Tab-separated table of C-alpha atoms in Angstrom:
chain	number	residue	atom	x	y	z
A	1	MET	CA	172.751	-31.807	82.367
A	2	PRO	CA	174.265	-28.179	81.141
A	3	VAL	CA	172.080	-25.173	81.619
A	4	GLN	CA	171.400	-24.452	78.086
A	5	LEU	CA	170.434	-28.078	77.205
A	6	ARG	CA	167.656	-27.977	80.328
A	7	ILE	CA	166.062	-24.751	78.857
A	8	ALA	CA	165.881	-25.924	75.171
A	9	ALA	CA	164.279	-29.060	76.561
A	10	ARG	CA	161.523	-27.297	78.430
A	11	LEU	CA	161.237	-24.808	75.034
A	12	THR	CA	160.705	-28.365	73.003
A	13	ARG	CA	157.964	-29.380	75.610
A	14	VAL	CA	156.016	-26.201	75.478
A	15	VAL	CA	156.109	-26.103	71.871
A	16	GLY	CA	154.787	-29.796	71.463
A	17	LEU	CA	151.912	-29.059	73.866
A	18	SER	CA	151.191	-25.934	72.101
A	19	VAL	CA	150.886	-28.028	68.491
A	20	ILE	CA	148.973	-31.005	70.542
A	21	ALA	CA	146.206	-28.107	72.217
A	22	ALA	CA	145.842	-26.613	68.802
A	23	ALA	CA	145.421	-30.014	67.182
A	24	LEU	CA	142.605	-30.862	69.454
A	25	SER	CA	140.898	-27.711	69.518
A	26	VAL	CA	138.892	-28.067	66.297
A	27	PRO	CA	137.023	-31.204	67.504
A	28	ALA	CA	136.156	-29.605	70.866
A	29	ALA	CA	134.660	-26.824	68.858
A	30	GLN	CA	132.764	-29.080	66.737
A	31	ALA	CA	130.959	-30.579	69.702
A	32	ALA	CA	130.729	-27.723	71.503
A	33	PRO	CA	127.120	-27.079	73.031
A	34	LYS	CA	124.569	-24.258	71.512
A	35	GLY	CA	124.969	-22.041	74.124
A	36	LYS	CA	126.014	-18.321	73.156
A	37	GLY	CA	129.412	-18.749	74.107
A	38	ALA	CA	130.163	-21.276	71.485
A	39	GLN	CA	128.597	-19.314	68.273
A	40	PRO	CA	131.566	-18.152	67.514
A	41	ALA	CA	133.450	-21.844	67.220
A	42	LYS	CA	130.531	-22.975	65.965
A	43	LYS	CA	130.607	-20.648	62.751
A	44	GLN	CA	134.330	-21.011	62.066
A	45	ALA	CA	133.622	-24.935	62.183
A	46	SER	CA	130.797	-24.537	59.949
A	47	SER	CA	132.534	-22.362	57.403
A	48	ALA	CA	135.505	-24.822	57.743
A	49	VAL	CA	133.225	-28.013	56.982
A	50	VAL	CA	131.388	-26.135	54.356
A	51	ALA	CA	134.576	-25.415	52.350
A	52	LYS	CA	135.545	-28.809	52.517
A	53	ARG	CA	132.030	-30.624	52.047
A	54	PRO	CA	131.345	-31.262	48.159
A	55	ALA	CA	127.847	-29.802	46.762
A	56	ALA	CA	126.048	-33.248	47.367
A	57	ALA	CA	126.574	-32.633	50.981
A	58	SER	CA	125.238	-29.375	50.920
A	59	ALA	CA	122.086	-30.151	49.269
A	60	ARG	CA	121.434	-33.387	51.980
A	61	ALA	CA	121.768	-30.033	54.413
A	62	THR	CA	118.119	-28.579	52.744
A	63	PRO	CA	115.548	-28.203	55.342
A	64	ARG	CA	112.794	-31.396	54.487
A	65	LYS	CA	109.967	-28.561	53.840
A	66	ALA	CA	112.089	-27.162	51.486
A	67	THR	CA	113.185	-29.837	49.465
A	68	ALA	CA	109.723	-31.399	49.484
A	69	GLY	CA	108.460	-28.328	47.983
A	70	ALA	CA	111.061	-28.457	45.493
A	71	THR	CA	110.201	-32.117	44.663
A	72	ARG	CA	106.506	-31.159	43.986
A	73	THR	CA	107.302	-27.892	41.973
A	74	ALA	CA	109.373	-29.935	39.825
A	75	SER	CA	106.853	-32.838	39.368
A	76	ARG	CA	104.024	-30.252	38.550
A	77	SER	CA	106.368	-28.611	36.019
A	78	ALA	CA	107.035	-32.097	34.611
A	79	ARG	CA	103.797	-32.676	34.434
A	80	ALA	CA	102.287	-29.442	32.769
A	81	PRO	CA	103.576	-30.161	29.097
A	82	VAL	CA	102.022	-33.623	29.523
A	83	ARG	CA	98.704	-32.067	30.123
A	84	ALA	CA	99.443	-29.286	27.368
A	85	ALA	CA	99.883	-31.684	25.032
A	86	ALA	CA	97.078	-33.771	25.835
A	87	VAL	CA	94.789	-30.852	25.583
A	88	ALA	CA	96.333	-30.151	22.495
A	89	ALA	CA	95.887	-33.425	21.141
A	90	VAL	CA	92.066	-33.608	22.002
A	91	ALA	CA	91.430	-29.952	20.246
A	92	ALA	CA	93.632	-31.113	17.128
A	93	VAL	CA	90.872	-33.731	16.625
A	94	PRO	CA	88.357	-32.423	14.356
A	95	ALA	CA	84.269	-32.406	14.923
A	96	ARG	CA	82.878	-35.106	13.816
A	97	LEU	CA	80.895	-34.101	10.154
A	98	SER	CA	76.954	-34.427	9.731
A	99	PHE	CA	75.776	-35.899	6.879
A	100	GLY	CA	74.672	-32.739	5.971
A	101	GLN	CA	77.839	-31.206	5.883
A	102	MET	CA	79.710	-34.145	4.382
A	103	ALA	CA	77.031	-33.545	1.140
A	104	GLY	CA	78.052	-29.941	1.290
A	105	LEU	CA	74.632	-28.785	2.161
A	106	HIS	CA	75.539	-26.087	4.163
A	107	LYS	CA	77.148	-24.364	1.307
A	108	VAL	CA	73.929	-23.609	0.056
A	109	SER	CA	72.968	-20.293	0.707
A	110	ASP	CA	69.183	-18.639	1.477
A	111	PRO	CA	67.928	-14.801	2.035
A	112	LEU	CA	67.620	-15.565	5.600
A	113	ASP	CA	70.867	-16.882	6.388
A	114	LEU	CA	69.666	-19.891	8.088
A	115	LYS	CA	72.011	-21.807	10.019
A	116	SER	CA	70.094	-25.155	9.183
A	117	SER	CA	71.094	-26.903	5.839
A	118	VAL	CA	67.589	-28.039	5.413
A	119	ALA	CA	64.863	-26.143	6.033
A	120	LEU	CA	60.812	-26.175	5.049
A	121	VAL	CA	58.080	-23.676	5.926
A	122	ILE	CA	54.798	-24.604	4.730
A	123	ASP	CA	50.923	-22.769	5.334
A	124	GLN	CA	49.199	-25.998	7.192
A	125	ASP	CA	45.420	-24.812	6.130
A	126	THR	CA	46.906	-24.078	2.208
A	127	LYS	CA	49.331	-26.433	1.691
A	128	GLU	CA	51.747	-23.512	0.368
A	129	VAL	CA	55.220	-24.014	0.320
A	130	LEU	CA	56.435	-20.631	1.841
A	131	LEU	CA	60.113	-21.597	2.221
A	132	SER	CA	62.474	-24.105	1.122
A	133	LYS	CA	66.309	-25.138	1.284
A	134	ASN	CA	67.654	-28.591	0.426
A	135	ASP	CA	64.021	-29.852	1.185
A	136	ARG	CA	64.599	-33.469	-0.662
A	137	ALA	CA	67.643	-33.781	0.967
A	138	VAL	CA	67.377	-37.231	3.259
A	139	LEU	CA	69.014	-37.112	6.351
A	140	PRO	CA	69.417	-38.748	9.647
A	141	ILE	CA	66.427	-37.491	11.955
A	142	ALA	CA	67.855	-38.283	15.473
A	143	SER	CA	64.982	-37.829	18.190
A	144	LEU	CA	62.785	-36.463	15.836
A	145	THR	CA	61.728	-40.057	15.388
A	146	LYS	CA	59.864	-39.952	18.744
A	147	LEU	CA	56.930	-38.056	17.209
A	148	MET	CA	56.289	-41.238	15.286
A	149	THR	CA	56.686	-43.528	18.306
A	150	GLY	CA	54.573	-41.025	20.131
A	151	LEU	CA	51.684	-41.515	17.383
A	152	LEU	CA	51.853	-45.045	17.216
A	153	ILE	CA	51.592	-45.444	21.199
A	154	SER	CA	48.587	-42.678	21.184
A	155	GLU	CA	46.850	-44.620	18.173
A	156	ALA	CA	47.553	-47.841	19.717
A	157	HIS	CA	44.894	-46.884	22.716
A	158	LEU	CA	46.732	-48.905	25.039
A	159	PRO	CA	46.450	-48.380	28.836
A	160	MET	CA	48.128	-45.299	29.738
A	161	ASP	CA	48.008	-46.212	33.458
A	162	GLU	CA	50.019	-49.056	32.750
A	163	LEU	CA	53.139	-49.546	34.763
A	164	ILE	CA	56.064	-50.410	32.784
A	165	THR	CA	59.748	-50.849	34.151
A	166	ILE	CA	63.036	-49.885	32.501
A	167	THR	CA	65.245	-53.036	31.857
A	168	GLN	CA	68.897	-53.504	30.443
A	169	ASP	CA	67.567	-53.767	27.250
A	170	ASP	CA	66.113	-50.034	27.261
A	171	VAL	CA	69.985	-48.910	28.175
A	172	ASP	CA	71.537	-47.209	24.911
A	173	THR	CA	74.195	-48.931	23.060
A	174	GLU	CA	74.145	-47.152	19.973
A	175	LYS	CA	75.401	-43.812	21.547
A	176	HIS	CA	76.235	-45.121	24.967
A	177	SER	CA	74.138	-41.556	26.156
A	178	GLY	CA	72.961	-41.664	30.236
A	179	SER	CA	69.764	-41.431	31.316
A	180	ARG	CA	67.841	-40.543	34.692
A	181	LEU	CA	66.144	-43.350	34.774
A	182	ALA	CA	67.761	-46.165	36.170
A	183	VAL	CA	67.494	-49.873	35.217
A	184	GLY	CA	64.372	-51.163	37.716
A	185	SER	CA	62.757	-47.914	37.574
A	186	THR	CA	58.644	-48.261	37.038
A	187	LEU	CA	56.822	-45.626	35.198
A	188	SER	CA	53.343	-45.774	34.057
A	189	ARG	CA	53.072	-45.748	29.916
A	190	GLY	CA	51.816	-41.935	30.130
A	191	GLU	CA	54.589	-40.908	32.167
A	192	LEU	CA	56.887	-42.856	29.808
A	193	LEU	CA	55.389	-40.936	26.719
A	194	HIS	CA	55.066	-37.811	28.348
A	195	LEU	CA	58.949	-37.583	29.031
A	196	ALA	CA	59.845	-38.995	25.360
A	197	LEU	CA	58.133	-36.398	23.437
A	198	MET	CA	58.476	-33.396	26.142
A	199	SER	CA	62.636	-34.066	27.279
A	200	SER	CA	63.144	-36.522	24.243
A	201	GLU	CA	64.031	-39.447	27.189
A	202	ASN	CA	65.754	-42.335	25.040
A	203	ARG	CA	64.986	-44.610	27.545
A	204	ALA	CA	61.485	-43.750	27.625
A	205	ALA	CA	61.041	-44.152	24.136
A	206	HIS	CA	62.480	-47.490	24.114
A	207	ALA	CA	60.500	-48.802	26.481
A	208	LEU	CA	57.354	-47.857	24.546
A	209	GLY	CA	58.669	-49.679	21.885
A	210	ARG	CA	59.547	-52.865	23.641
A	211	THR	CA	56.305	-53.067	25.422
A	212	TYR	CA	54.300	-52.474	22.279
A	213	PRO	CA	52.150	-55.575	21.303
A	214	GLY	CA	54.309	-57.999	19.290
A	215	GLY	CA	57.513	-56.476	20.720
A	216	MET	CA	60.172	-54.213	19.235
A	217	SER	CA	60.267	-55.649	15.685
A	218	ALA	CA	56.672	-55.619	15.423
A	219	PHE	CA	56.773	-51.740	16.768
A	220	VAL	CA	59.496	-50.967	13.846
A	221	GLU	CA	57.522	-52.872	11.364
A	222	ARG	CA	54.553	-50.716	12.132
A	223	MET	CA	56.495	-47.535	12.291
A	224	ASN	CA	57.456	-48.159	8.777
A	225	ALA	CA	53.726	-49.210	7.491
A	226	LYS	CA	52.746	-45.953	8.992
A	227	ALA	CA	55.035	-43.528	7.046
A	228	ARG	CA	54.323	-45.731	4.122
A	229	LEU	CA	50.658	-44.903	4.478
A	230	LEU	CA	51.343	-41.222	5.046
A	231	GLY	CA	53.217	-40.812	1.875
A	232	MET	CA	56.242	-40.862	3.537
A	233	THR	CA	58.524	-42.276	0.587
A	234	ASP	CA	62.220	-40.916	2.171
A	235	THR	CA	61.524	-42.362	5.482
A	236	ARG	CA	62.923	-45.144	6.852
A	237	TYR	CA	63.060	-46.120	11.013
A	238	VAL	CA	64.993	-48.897	12.498
A	239	GLU	CA	64.226	-47.954	16.075
A	240	PRO	CA	61.999	-45.713	18.389
A	241	THR	CA	64.464	-43.384	19.731
A	242	GLY	CA	66.441	-41.595	16.783
A	243	LEU	CA	69.667	-42.559	18.298
A	244	SER	CA	70.359	-44.941	15.054
A	245	SER	CA	71.863	-42.475	12.368
A	246	LEU	CA	69.678	-45.219	9.897
A	247	ASN	CA	66.296	-43.396	10.789
A	248	GLN	CA	66.451	-41.098	8.090
A	249	SER	CA	63.740	-39.057	6.228
A	250	SER	CA	63.342	-35.780	4.330
A	251	ALA	CA	61.769	-32.100	5.111
A	252	HIS	CA	58.661	-33.014	3.269
A	253	ASP	CA	58.366	-36.046	4.850
A	254	LEU	CA	58.624	-34.757	8.314
A	255	ALA	CA	56.105	-31.776	7.324
A	256	ALA	CA	53.390	-34.784	6.704
A	257	LEU	CA	54.204	-36.468	9.586
A	258	VAL	CA	53.792	-32.988	11.893
A	259	ASN	CA	50.506	-32.270	10.492
A	260	VAL	CA	49.146	-35.517	11.070
A	261	ALA	CA	50.468	-35.583	14.649
A	262	HIS	CA	49.224	-32.299	14.859
A	263	ALA	CA	45.686	-33.378	14.986
A	264	ASP	CA	46.227	-36.036	17.825
A	265	PRO	CA	45.337	-33.635	21.270
A	266	LEU	CA	47.902	-35.949	23.335
A	267	LEU	CA	50.704	-35.245	21.267
A	268	ARG	CA	49.904	-31.610	21.218
A	269	GLU	CA	49.493	-31.332	25.248
A	270	LEU	CA	52.659	-33.578	26.050
A	271	SER	CA	55.141	-32.260	23.342
A	272	THR	CA	54.480	-28.541	24.101
A	273	SER	CA	54.451	-29.187	27.905
A	274	PRO	CA	56.901	-26.705	29.868
A	275	GLY	CA	57.975	-29.299	32.223
A	276	HIS	CA	57.296	-32.257	34.421
A	277	GLU	CA	57.985	-34.063	37.436
A	278	VAL	CA	57.794	-37.825	38.181
A	279	ALA	CA	58.029	-40.028	41.153
A	280	VAL	CA	60.580	-42.853	40.927
A	281	GLY	CA	61.462	-44.658	44.051
A	282	GLN	CA	61.780	-42.286	46.796
A	283	ARG	CA	63.165	-39.807	44.139
A	284	VAL	CA	61.270	-37.163	42.331
A	285	LEU	CA	62.753	-36.299	38.951
A	286	GLN	CA	62.363	-33.036	37.277
A	287	TYR	CA	62.197	-32.379	33.591
A	288	ARG	CA	62.055	-29.639	31.158
A	289	ASN	CA	61.113	-29.319	27.588
A	290	THR	CA	64.094	-29.320	25.196
A	291	ASN	CA	62.611	-26.804	23.180
A	292	ARG	CA	62.994	-23.426	25.399
A	293	LEU	CA	60.539	-21.847	22.806
A	294	VAL	CA	57.390	-23.261	24.007
A	295	GLN	CA	57.986	-20.671	27.402
A	296	SER	CA	58.168	-17.699	25.148
A	297	PRO	CA	55.215	-15.852	25.497
A	298	SER	CA	55.960	-14.311	21.702
A	299	TRP	CA	55.232	-18.088	20.390
A	300	ASP	CA	51.929	-20.238	19.918
A	301	ILE	CA	53.108	-23.368	19.472
A	302	GLY	CA	50.901	-26.554	18.773
A	303	LEU	CA	53.298	-29.356	18.332
A	304	GLN	CA	57.066	-29.637	18.525
A	305	LYS	CA	60.257	-32.114	18.905
A	306	THR	CA	63.632	-31.531	18.891
A	307	GLY	CA	66.527	-34.010	18.137
A	308	TYR	CA	70.307	-34.403	17.921
A	309	ILE	CA	73.037	-36.669	17.101
A	310	SER	CA	76.148	-35.807	15.688
A	311	GLU	CA	75.316	-37.592	12.133
A	312	ALA	CA	72.232	-35.295	12.195
A	313	GLY	CA	72.688	-31.987	13.692
A	314	ARG	CA	70.590	-30.042	15.422
A	315	CYS	CA	67.165	-30.631	14.328
A	316	LEU	CA	63.948	-29.255	15.114
A	317	VAL	CA	59.874	-29.581	13.697
A	318	MET	CA	57.180	-27.082	14.951
A	319	GLN	CA	53.593	-25.931	13.858
A	320	ALA	CA	52.659	-22.599	15.255
A	321	GLU	CA	50.298	-20.045	14.466
A	322	VAL	CA	52.524	-16.965	13.219
A	323	ALA	CA	50.643	-13.947	12.376
A	324	GLY	CA	47.389	-15.583	12.402
A	325	ARG	CA	48.665	-18.031	9.780
A	326	LYS	CA	49.367	-21.919	10.915
A	327	VAL	CA	52.607	-22.876	9.751
A	328	ILE	CA	54.731	-25.912	9.751
A	329	MET	CA	58.635	-25.420	10.264
A	330	VAL	CA	61.119	-28.131	9.759
A	331	PHE	CA	64.840	-27.478	10.315
A	332	LEU	CA	67.463	-30.314	9.703
A	333	ASP	CA	71.235	-30.342	10.209
A	334	SER	CA	71.361	-26.647	11.888
A	335	ALA	CA	75.131	-25.919	12.942
A	336	GLY	CA	75.575	-24.883	16.552
A	337	LYS	CA	73.490	-25.466	19.920
A	338	PHE	CA	70.867	-22.810	19.496
A	339	SER	CA	71.081	-22.068	16.272
A	340	ARG	CA	67.680	-24.215	15.288
A	341	LEU	CA	65.896	-22.085	17.588
A	342	GLY	CA	67.543	-18.847	15.932
A	343	ASP	CA	66.254	-20.193	12.615
A	344	ALA	CA	62.876	-20.574	13.929
A	345	GLU	CA	63.037	-16.849	15.036
A	346	ARG	CA	64.024	-15.707	11.468
A	347	VAL	CA	61.411	-17.618	9.941
A	348	ARG	CA	58.868	-16.123	12.104
A	349	SER	CA	59.811	-12.523	11.447
A	350	TRP	CA	60.131	-12.976	8.072
A	351	VAL	CA	56.351	-14.730	7.932
A	352	GLU	CA	55.002	-11.704	9.710
A	353	GLY	CA	56.715	-9.451	7.483
A	354	LEU	CA	55.028	-11.748	4.645
A	355	GLN	CA	51.536	-11.123	6.345
A	356	ASN	CA	52.167	-7.431	6.752
A	357	ALA	CA	54.005	-6.195	3.253
A	358	GLY	CA	53.111	-8.896	0.905
A	359	GLY	CA	56.538	-10.715	0.765
A	360	ARG	CA	57.205	-13.599	-1.521
A	361	MET	CA	58.302	-17.514	-1.147
A	362	LEU	CA	62.004	-18.042	-0.724
A	363	HIS	CA	63.303	-21.345	-2.225
A	364	ALA	CA	67.145	-22.278	-1.820
A	365	GLY	CA	68.710	-25.670	-3.148
A	366	ALA	CA	67.033	-28.467	-5.327
A	367	GLY	CA	63.993	-30.044	-4.919
A	368	ALA	CA	61.269	-27.268	-3.911
A	369	ALA	CA	57.780	-28.147	-4.458
A	370	THR	CA	54.273	-27.261	-2.845
A	371	GLY	CA	52.523	-28.800	0.031
A	372	PHE	CA	53.237	-31.949	1.803
A	373	ARG	CA	52.094	-35.564	0.865
A	374	ARG	CA	49.173	-36.843	1.781
């Protein structure tokens, strides 16, 4: 073979081997160990791979924690508008109007700017009406009902130490309200009466009516008979707790009830008790008066009862001595959690001024009259 041909053949083999070596260098770099010397090759290979891989492959290379965090963040972001919409929907639901609001009684103004749509203040001794506002309106009375319940239980002279067990019949199916007296709890009649008058305990009041001689129907019939006897012609009872909006009355009727109930020492004591505790099984339950004015040193309250359901608004009746004068106060359908107490404070201040400066009687709305019925 001529020398030139042998040289050309050798050059061809060298070039071919170089091409093969170059082709094998990329896989070798990709499989190289994580040593320091391998880093430059790894970087080059990674750059090449990233340049060739689609975006989806890059997403798969994201660390798991970061991916999970992003997923949770996206999930929370997706739920946030749903929660906001739910809150907005609840806020958009209008509050349920009371009977007094629907009748427009709150539109009637009065000189004391009372928040109750119905008010009546009477001198207990002289029967003189000192203040009246929509006092002939007949409205739901909520737990003011329990004052009649307590009066009948006291007048029946039933054994106050007799034990009574709360049953499923005493559970509220009208408003589905809760109670700390679980079914099966056993208390004395006197304790149930105490809780009904002081803390407006619904199951206690219902149990008192249920265990009345003749049962619940006889008790409700007796409630209405007593109302007629007292001249409470605007009053109707259908159950002993006040949870039903069908229990209705007027301010004048309630003033008559307060006057009679105040003559009962037991009702005076239990309704104005600041607090009471009862043992139920292995537990001792602490109860407080629903009317915080009984704890105020500036008030001399002889009898009181609060009430609330949405149809009735916030209600309050009291007998109190103000500036040496015995007065009966009735507030119905007050708008606001503490507004009935604020109205009582306004009336007390006004009566004190009335005594000191010789003020005049105040009337607002239709139906102002003198005294309460006998």
